[in-house]
PDB file of C-alpha atoms in Angstrom:
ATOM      1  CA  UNK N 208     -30.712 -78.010 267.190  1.00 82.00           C
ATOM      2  CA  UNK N 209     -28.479 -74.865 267.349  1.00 90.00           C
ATOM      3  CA  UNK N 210     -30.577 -71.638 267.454  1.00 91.00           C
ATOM      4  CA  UNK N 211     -30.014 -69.216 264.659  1.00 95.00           C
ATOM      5  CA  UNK N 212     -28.595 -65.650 265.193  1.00 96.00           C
ATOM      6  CA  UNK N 213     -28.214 -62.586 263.250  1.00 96.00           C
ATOM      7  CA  UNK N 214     -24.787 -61.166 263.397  1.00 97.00           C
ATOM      8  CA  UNK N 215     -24.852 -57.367 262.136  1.00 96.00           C
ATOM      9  CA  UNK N 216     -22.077 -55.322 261.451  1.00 96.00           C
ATOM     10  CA  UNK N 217     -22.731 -51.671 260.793  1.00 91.00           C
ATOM     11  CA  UNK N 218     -19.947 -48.838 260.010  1.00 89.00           C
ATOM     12  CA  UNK N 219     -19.738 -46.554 257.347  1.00 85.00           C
ATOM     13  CA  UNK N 220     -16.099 -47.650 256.615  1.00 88.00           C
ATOM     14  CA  UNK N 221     -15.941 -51.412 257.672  1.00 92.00           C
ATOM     15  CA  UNK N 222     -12.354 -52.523 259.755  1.00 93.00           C
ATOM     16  CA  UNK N 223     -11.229 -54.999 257.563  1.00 94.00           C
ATOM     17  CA  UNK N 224      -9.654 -57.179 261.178  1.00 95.00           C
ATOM     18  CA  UNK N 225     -13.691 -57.118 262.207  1.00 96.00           C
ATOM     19  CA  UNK N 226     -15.067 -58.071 259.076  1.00 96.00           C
ATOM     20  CA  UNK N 227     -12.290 -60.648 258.956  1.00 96.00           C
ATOM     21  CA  UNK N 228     -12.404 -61.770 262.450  1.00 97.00           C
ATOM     22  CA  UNK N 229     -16.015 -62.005 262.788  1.00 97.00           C
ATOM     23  CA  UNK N 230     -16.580 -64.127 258.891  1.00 96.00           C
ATOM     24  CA  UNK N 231     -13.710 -66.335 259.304  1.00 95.00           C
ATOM     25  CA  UNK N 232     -12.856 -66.873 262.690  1.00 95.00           C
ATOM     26  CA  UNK N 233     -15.643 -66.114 264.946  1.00 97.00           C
ATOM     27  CA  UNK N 234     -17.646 -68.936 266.328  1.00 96.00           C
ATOM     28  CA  UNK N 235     -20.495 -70.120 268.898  1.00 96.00           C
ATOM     29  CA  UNK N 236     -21.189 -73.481 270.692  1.00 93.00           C
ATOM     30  CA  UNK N 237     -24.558 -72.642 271.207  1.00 92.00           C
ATOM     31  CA  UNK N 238     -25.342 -71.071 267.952  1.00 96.00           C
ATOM     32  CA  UNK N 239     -25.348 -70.907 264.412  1.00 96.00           C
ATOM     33  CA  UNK N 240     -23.999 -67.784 263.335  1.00 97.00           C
ATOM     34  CA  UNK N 241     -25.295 -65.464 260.313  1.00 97.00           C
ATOM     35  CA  UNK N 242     -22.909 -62.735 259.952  1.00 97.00           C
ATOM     36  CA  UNK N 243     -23.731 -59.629 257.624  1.00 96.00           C
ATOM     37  CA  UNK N 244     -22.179 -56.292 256.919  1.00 95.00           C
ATOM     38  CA  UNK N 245     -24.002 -53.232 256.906  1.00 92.00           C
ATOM     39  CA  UNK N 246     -21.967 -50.026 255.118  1.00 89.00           C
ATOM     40  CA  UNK N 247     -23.662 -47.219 256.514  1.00 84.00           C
ATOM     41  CA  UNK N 248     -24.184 -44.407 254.222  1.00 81.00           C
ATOM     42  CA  UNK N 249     -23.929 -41.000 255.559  1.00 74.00           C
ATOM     43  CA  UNK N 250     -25.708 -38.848 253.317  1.00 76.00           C
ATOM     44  CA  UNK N 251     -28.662 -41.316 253.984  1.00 76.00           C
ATOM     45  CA  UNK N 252     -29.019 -40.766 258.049  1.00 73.00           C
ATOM     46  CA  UNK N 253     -29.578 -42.808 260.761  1.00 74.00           C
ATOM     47  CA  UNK N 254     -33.369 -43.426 259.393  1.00 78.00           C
ATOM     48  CA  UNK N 255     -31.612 -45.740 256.732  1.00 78.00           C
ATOM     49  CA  UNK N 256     -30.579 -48.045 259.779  1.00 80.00           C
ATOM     50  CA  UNK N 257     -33.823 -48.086 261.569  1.00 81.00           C
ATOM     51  CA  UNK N 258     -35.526 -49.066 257.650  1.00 84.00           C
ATOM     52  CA  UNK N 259     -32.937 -51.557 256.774  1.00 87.00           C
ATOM     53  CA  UNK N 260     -34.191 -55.189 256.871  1.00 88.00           C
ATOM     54  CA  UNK N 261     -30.982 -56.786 258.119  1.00 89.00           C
ATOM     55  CA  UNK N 262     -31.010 -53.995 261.479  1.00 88.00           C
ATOM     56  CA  UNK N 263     -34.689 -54.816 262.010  1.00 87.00           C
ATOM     57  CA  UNK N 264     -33.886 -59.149 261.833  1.00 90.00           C
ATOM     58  CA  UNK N 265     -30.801 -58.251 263.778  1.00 93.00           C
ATOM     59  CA  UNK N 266     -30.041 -60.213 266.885  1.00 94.00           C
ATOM     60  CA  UNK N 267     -26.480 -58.693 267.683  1.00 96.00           C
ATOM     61  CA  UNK N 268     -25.167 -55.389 266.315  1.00 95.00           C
ATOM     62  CA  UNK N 269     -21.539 -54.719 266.380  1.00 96.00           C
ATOM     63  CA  UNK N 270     -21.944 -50.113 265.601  1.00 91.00           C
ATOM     64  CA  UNK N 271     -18.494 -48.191 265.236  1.00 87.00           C
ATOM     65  CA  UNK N 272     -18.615 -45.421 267.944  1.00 82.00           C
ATOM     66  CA  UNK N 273     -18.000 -42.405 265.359  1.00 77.00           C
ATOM     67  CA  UNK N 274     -20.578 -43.635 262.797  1.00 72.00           C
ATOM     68  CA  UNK N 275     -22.701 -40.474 263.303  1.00 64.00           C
ATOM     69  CA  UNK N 276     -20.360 -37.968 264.061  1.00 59.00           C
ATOM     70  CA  UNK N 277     -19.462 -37.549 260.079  1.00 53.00           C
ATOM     71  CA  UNK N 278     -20.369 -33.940 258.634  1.00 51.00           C
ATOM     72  CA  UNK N 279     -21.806 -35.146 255.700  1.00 48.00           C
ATOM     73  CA  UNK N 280     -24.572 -36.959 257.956  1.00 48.00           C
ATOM     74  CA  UNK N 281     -28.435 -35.780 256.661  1.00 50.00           C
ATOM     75  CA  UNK N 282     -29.609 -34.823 260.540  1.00 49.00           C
ATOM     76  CA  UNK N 283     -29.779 -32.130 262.939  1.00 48.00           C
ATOM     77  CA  UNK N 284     -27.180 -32.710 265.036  1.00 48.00           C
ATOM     78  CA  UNK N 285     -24.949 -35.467 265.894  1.00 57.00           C
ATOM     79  CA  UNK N 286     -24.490 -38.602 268.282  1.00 61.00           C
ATOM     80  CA  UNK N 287     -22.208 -41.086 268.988  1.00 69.00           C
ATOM     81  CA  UNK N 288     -22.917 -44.978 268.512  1.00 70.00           C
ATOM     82  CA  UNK N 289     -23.561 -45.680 271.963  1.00 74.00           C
ATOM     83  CA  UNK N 290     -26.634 -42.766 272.288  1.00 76.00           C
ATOM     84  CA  UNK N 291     -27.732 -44.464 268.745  1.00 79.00           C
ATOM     85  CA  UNK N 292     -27.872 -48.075 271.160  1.00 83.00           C
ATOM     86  CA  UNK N 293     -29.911 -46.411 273.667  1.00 83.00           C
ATOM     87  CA  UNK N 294     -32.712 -45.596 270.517  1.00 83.00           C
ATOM     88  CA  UNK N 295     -32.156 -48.843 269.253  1.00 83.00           C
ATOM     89  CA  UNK N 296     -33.012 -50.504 272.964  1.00 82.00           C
ATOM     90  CA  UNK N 297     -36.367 -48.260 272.802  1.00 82.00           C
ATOM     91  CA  UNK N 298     -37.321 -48.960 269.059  1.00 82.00           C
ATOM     92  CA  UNK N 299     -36.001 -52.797 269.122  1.00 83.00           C
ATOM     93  CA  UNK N 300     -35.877 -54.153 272.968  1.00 83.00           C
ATOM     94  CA  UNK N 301     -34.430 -57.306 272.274  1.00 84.00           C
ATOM     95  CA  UNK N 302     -31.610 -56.696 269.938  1.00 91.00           C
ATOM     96  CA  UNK N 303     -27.916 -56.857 271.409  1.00 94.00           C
ATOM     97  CA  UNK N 304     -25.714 -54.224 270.569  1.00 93.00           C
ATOM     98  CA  UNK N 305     -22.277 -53.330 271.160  1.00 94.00           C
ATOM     99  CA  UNK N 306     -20.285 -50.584 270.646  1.00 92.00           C
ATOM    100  CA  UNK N 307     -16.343 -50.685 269.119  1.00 92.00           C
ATOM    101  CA  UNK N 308     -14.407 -47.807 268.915  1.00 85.00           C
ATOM    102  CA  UNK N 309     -10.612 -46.768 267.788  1.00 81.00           C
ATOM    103  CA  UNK N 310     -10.341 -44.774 270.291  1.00 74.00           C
ATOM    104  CA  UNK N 311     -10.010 -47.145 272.971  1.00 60.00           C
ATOM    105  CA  UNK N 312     -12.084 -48.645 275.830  1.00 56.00           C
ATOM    106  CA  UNK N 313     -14.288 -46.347 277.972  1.00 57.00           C
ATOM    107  CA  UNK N 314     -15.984 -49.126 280.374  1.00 65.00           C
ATOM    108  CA  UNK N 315     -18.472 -45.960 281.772  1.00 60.00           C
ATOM    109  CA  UNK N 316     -20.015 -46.588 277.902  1.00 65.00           C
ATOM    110  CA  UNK N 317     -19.294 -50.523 277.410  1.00 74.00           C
ATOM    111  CA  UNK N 318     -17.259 -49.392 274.391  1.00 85.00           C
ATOM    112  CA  UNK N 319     -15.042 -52.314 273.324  1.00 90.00           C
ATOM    113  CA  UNK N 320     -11.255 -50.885 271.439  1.00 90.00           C
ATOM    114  CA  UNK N 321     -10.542 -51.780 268.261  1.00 91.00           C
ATOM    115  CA  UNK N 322      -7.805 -53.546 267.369  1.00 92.00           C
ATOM    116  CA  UNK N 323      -4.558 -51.435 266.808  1.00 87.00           C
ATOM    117  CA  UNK N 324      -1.909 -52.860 264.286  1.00 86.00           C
ATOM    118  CA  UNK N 325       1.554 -52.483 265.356  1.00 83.00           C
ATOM    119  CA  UNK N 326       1.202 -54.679 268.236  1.00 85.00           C
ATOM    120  CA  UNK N 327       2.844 -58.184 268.432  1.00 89.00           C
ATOM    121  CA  UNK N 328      -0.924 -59.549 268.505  1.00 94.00           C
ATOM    122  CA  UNK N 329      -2.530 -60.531 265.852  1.00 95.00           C
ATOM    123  CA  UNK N 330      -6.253 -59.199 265.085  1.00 95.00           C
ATOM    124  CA  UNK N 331      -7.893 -62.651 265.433  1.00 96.00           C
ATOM    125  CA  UNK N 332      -5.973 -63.736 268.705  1.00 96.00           C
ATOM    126  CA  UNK N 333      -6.806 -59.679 269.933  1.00 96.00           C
ATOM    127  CA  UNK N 334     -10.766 -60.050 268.949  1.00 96.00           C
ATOM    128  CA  UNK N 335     -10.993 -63.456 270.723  1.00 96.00           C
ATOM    129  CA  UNK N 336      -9.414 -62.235 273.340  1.00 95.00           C
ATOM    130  CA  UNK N 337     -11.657 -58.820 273.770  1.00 94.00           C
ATOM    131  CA  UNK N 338     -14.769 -59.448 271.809  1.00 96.00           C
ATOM    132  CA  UNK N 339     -15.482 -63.365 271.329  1.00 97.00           C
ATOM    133  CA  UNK N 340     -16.914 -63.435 275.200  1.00 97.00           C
ATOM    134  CA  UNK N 341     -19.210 -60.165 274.796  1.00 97.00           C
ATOM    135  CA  UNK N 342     -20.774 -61.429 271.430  1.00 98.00           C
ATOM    136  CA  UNK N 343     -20.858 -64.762 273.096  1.00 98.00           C
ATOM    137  CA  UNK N 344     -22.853 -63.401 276.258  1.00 97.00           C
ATOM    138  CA  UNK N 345     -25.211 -61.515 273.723  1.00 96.00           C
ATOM    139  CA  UNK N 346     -26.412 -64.329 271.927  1.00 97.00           C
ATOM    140  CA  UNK N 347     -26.517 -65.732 275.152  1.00 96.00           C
ATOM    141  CA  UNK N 348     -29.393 -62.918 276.677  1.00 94.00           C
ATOM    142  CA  UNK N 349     -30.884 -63.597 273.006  1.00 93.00           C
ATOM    143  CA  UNK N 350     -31.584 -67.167 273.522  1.00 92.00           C
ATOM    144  CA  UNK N 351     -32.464 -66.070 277.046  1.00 90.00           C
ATOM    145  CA  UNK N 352     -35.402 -63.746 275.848  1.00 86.00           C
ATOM    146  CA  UNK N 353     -36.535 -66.610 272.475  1.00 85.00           C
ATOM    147  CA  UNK N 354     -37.229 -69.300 275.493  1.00 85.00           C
ATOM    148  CA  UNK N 355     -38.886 -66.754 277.924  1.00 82.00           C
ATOM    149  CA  UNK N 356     -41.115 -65.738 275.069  1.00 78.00           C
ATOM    150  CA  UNK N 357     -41.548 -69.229 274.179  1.00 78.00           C
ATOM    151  CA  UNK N 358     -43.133 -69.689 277.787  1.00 78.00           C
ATOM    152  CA  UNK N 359     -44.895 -66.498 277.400  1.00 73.00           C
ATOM    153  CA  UNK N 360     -46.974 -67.823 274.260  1.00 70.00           C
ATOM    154  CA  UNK N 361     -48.382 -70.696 276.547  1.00 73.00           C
ATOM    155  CA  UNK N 362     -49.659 -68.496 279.312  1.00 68.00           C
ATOM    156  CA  UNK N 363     -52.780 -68.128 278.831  1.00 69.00           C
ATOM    157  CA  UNK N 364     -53.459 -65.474 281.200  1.00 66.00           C
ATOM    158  CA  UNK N 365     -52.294 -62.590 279.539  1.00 62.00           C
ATOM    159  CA  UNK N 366     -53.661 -60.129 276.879  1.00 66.00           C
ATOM    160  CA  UNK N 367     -53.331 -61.973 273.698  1.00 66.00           C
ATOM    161  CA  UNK N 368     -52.618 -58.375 272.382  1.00 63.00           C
ATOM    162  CA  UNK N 369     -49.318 -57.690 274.578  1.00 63.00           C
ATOM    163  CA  UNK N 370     -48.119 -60.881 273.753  1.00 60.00           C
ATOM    164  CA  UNK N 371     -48.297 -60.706 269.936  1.00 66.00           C
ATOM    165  CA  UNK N 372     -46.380 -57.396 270.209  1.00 66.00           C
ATOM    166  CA  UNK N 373     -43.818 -58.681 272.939  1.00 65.00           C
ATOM    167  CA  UNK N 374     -43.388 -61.869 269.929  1.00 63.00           C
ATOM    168  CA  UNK N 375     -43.346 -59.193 267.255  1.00 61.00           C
ATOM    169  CA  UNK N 376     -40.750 -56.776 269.023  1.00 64.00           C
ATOM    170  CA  UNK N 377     -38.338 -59.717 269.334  1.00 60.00           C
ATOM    171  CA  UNK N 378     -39.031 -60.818 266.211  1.00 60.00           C
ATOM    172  CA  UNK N 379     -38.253 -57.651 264.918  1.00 55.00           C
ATOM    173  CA  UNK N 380     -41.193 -56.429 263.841  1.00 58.00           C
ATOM    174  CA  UNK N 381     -41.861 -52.770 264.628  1.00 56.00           C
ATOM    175  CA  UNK N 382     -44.856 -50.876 265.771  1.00 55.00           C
ATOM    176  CA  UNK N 383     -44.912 -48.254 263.197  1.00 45.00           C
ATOM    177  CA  UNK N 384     -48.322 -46.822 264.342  1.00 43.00           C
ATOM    178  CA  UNK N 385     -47.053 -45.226 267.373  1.00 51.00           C
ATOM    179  CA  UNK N 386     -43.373 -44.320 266.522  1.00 51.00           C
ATOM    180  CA  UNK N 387     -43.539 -41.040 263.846  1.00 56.00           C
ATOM    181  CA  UNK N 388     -39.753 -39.818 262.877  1.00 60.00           C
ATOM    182  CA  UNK N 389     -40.805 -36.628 265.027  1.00 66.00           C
ATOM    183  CA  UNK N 390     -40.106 -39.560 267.799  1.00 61.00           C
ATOM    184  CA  UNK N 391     -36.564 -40.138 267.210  1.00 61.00           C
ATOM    185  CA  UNK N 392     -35.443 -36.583 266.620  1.00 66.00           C
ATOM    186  CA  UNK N 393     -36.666 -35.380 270.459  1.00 64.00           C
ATOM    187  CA  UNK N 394     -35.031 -38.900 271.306  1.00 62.00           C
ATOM    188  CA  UNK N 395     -31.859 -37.689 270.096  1.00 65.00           C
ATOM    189  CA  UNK N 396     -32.015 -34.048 271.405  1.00 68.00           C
ATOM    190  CA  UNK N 397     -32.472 -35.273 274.629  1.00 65.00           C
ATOM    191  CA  UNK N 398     -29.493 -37.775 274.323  1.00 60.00           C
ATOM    192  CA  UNK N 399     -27.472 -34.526 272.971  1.00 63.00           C
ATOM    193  CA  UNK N 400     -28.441 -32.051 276.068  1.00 65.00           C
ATOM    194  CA  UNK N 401     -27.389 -35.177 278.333  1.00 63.00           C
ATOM    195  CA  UNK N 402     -23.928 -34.909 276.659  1.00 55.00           C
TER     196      UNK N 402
END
């Protein structure tokens, strides 16, 4: 039996050649796909991605680079979607996430380029050609972590505890008792003074 995985797409103004590419065309041999769009909405802030149901049961999350660099964004300051993967690593360890951007590749940030019309490629053959093998290597290190975690239920020699929130985390079920929104903001101001 394949192994189900959440496919989350998150950008205030979805690409229509992602959306596209990723419903109708995308596919994985080792996997059965759920694919879902997330429209961020600016005046709502970042906080609305870290409540949202669909970011927390996330397995891979495709984030536009620019997604919080709008000025009508509700937050002190702003970030790109690559500093937003580094708090989504600390607040959800086991979710995938990469970053696309229309501005191009910049390999020093794994950001993947967008697809630019005008080209004699088309979107779908681009996207397989550029994205297919990262998403594919994601769900890959997500299966990785479900059957490490599977073995990790059966030892017996650890802390029952640590291993109910190690299960939780990748289940993606937060520990809301120790992270306070107070958390995220010095996250992010030390992500800005690093810029």
């Amino acid at each position: 039996m394949k192994e189900k995985i959440n496919l989350v797409y998150i950008d205030d103004e979805p690409d229509m050649a992602i959306s596209r590419y990723l419903e109708d065309n995308y596919r994985n041999d080792n996997a059965d796909v759920d694919y879902k769009e997330f429209i961020f909405k600016c005046e709502e802030g970042y906080e609305s991605l870290l409540e949202s149901k669909e970011i927390n049961l996330a397995n891979v999350i495709l984030i536009d680079s620019k997604l919080f660099e709008n000025d009508n964004i509700r937050h002190k300051g702003k970030f790109s979607g690559e500093e937003f993967k580094m708090i989504l690593r600390k607040l959800f360890p086991f979710i995938e996430v990469l970053v696309i951007s229309q501005n191009g590749e910049n390999e020093a940030y794994e950001i993947i380029p967008k697809y630019r019309s005008g080209t004699s490629e088309k979107s779908e053959d681009y996207y397989d050609r550029v994205l297919k093998g990262k998403i594919d290597e994601s769900i890959r290190k997500v299966i990785i972590f479900r059957n490490i975690s599977k073995k990790l239920g059966r030892n017996k020699g650890l802390e029952e505890v640590l291993v109910e929130k190690t299960m939780d985390s990748l289940n993606g079920i937060r520990d809301y008792e120790n992270l306070k929104k107070e958390d995220i903001d010095h996250l992010i101001a030390a992500f800005q003074q690093i810029k």
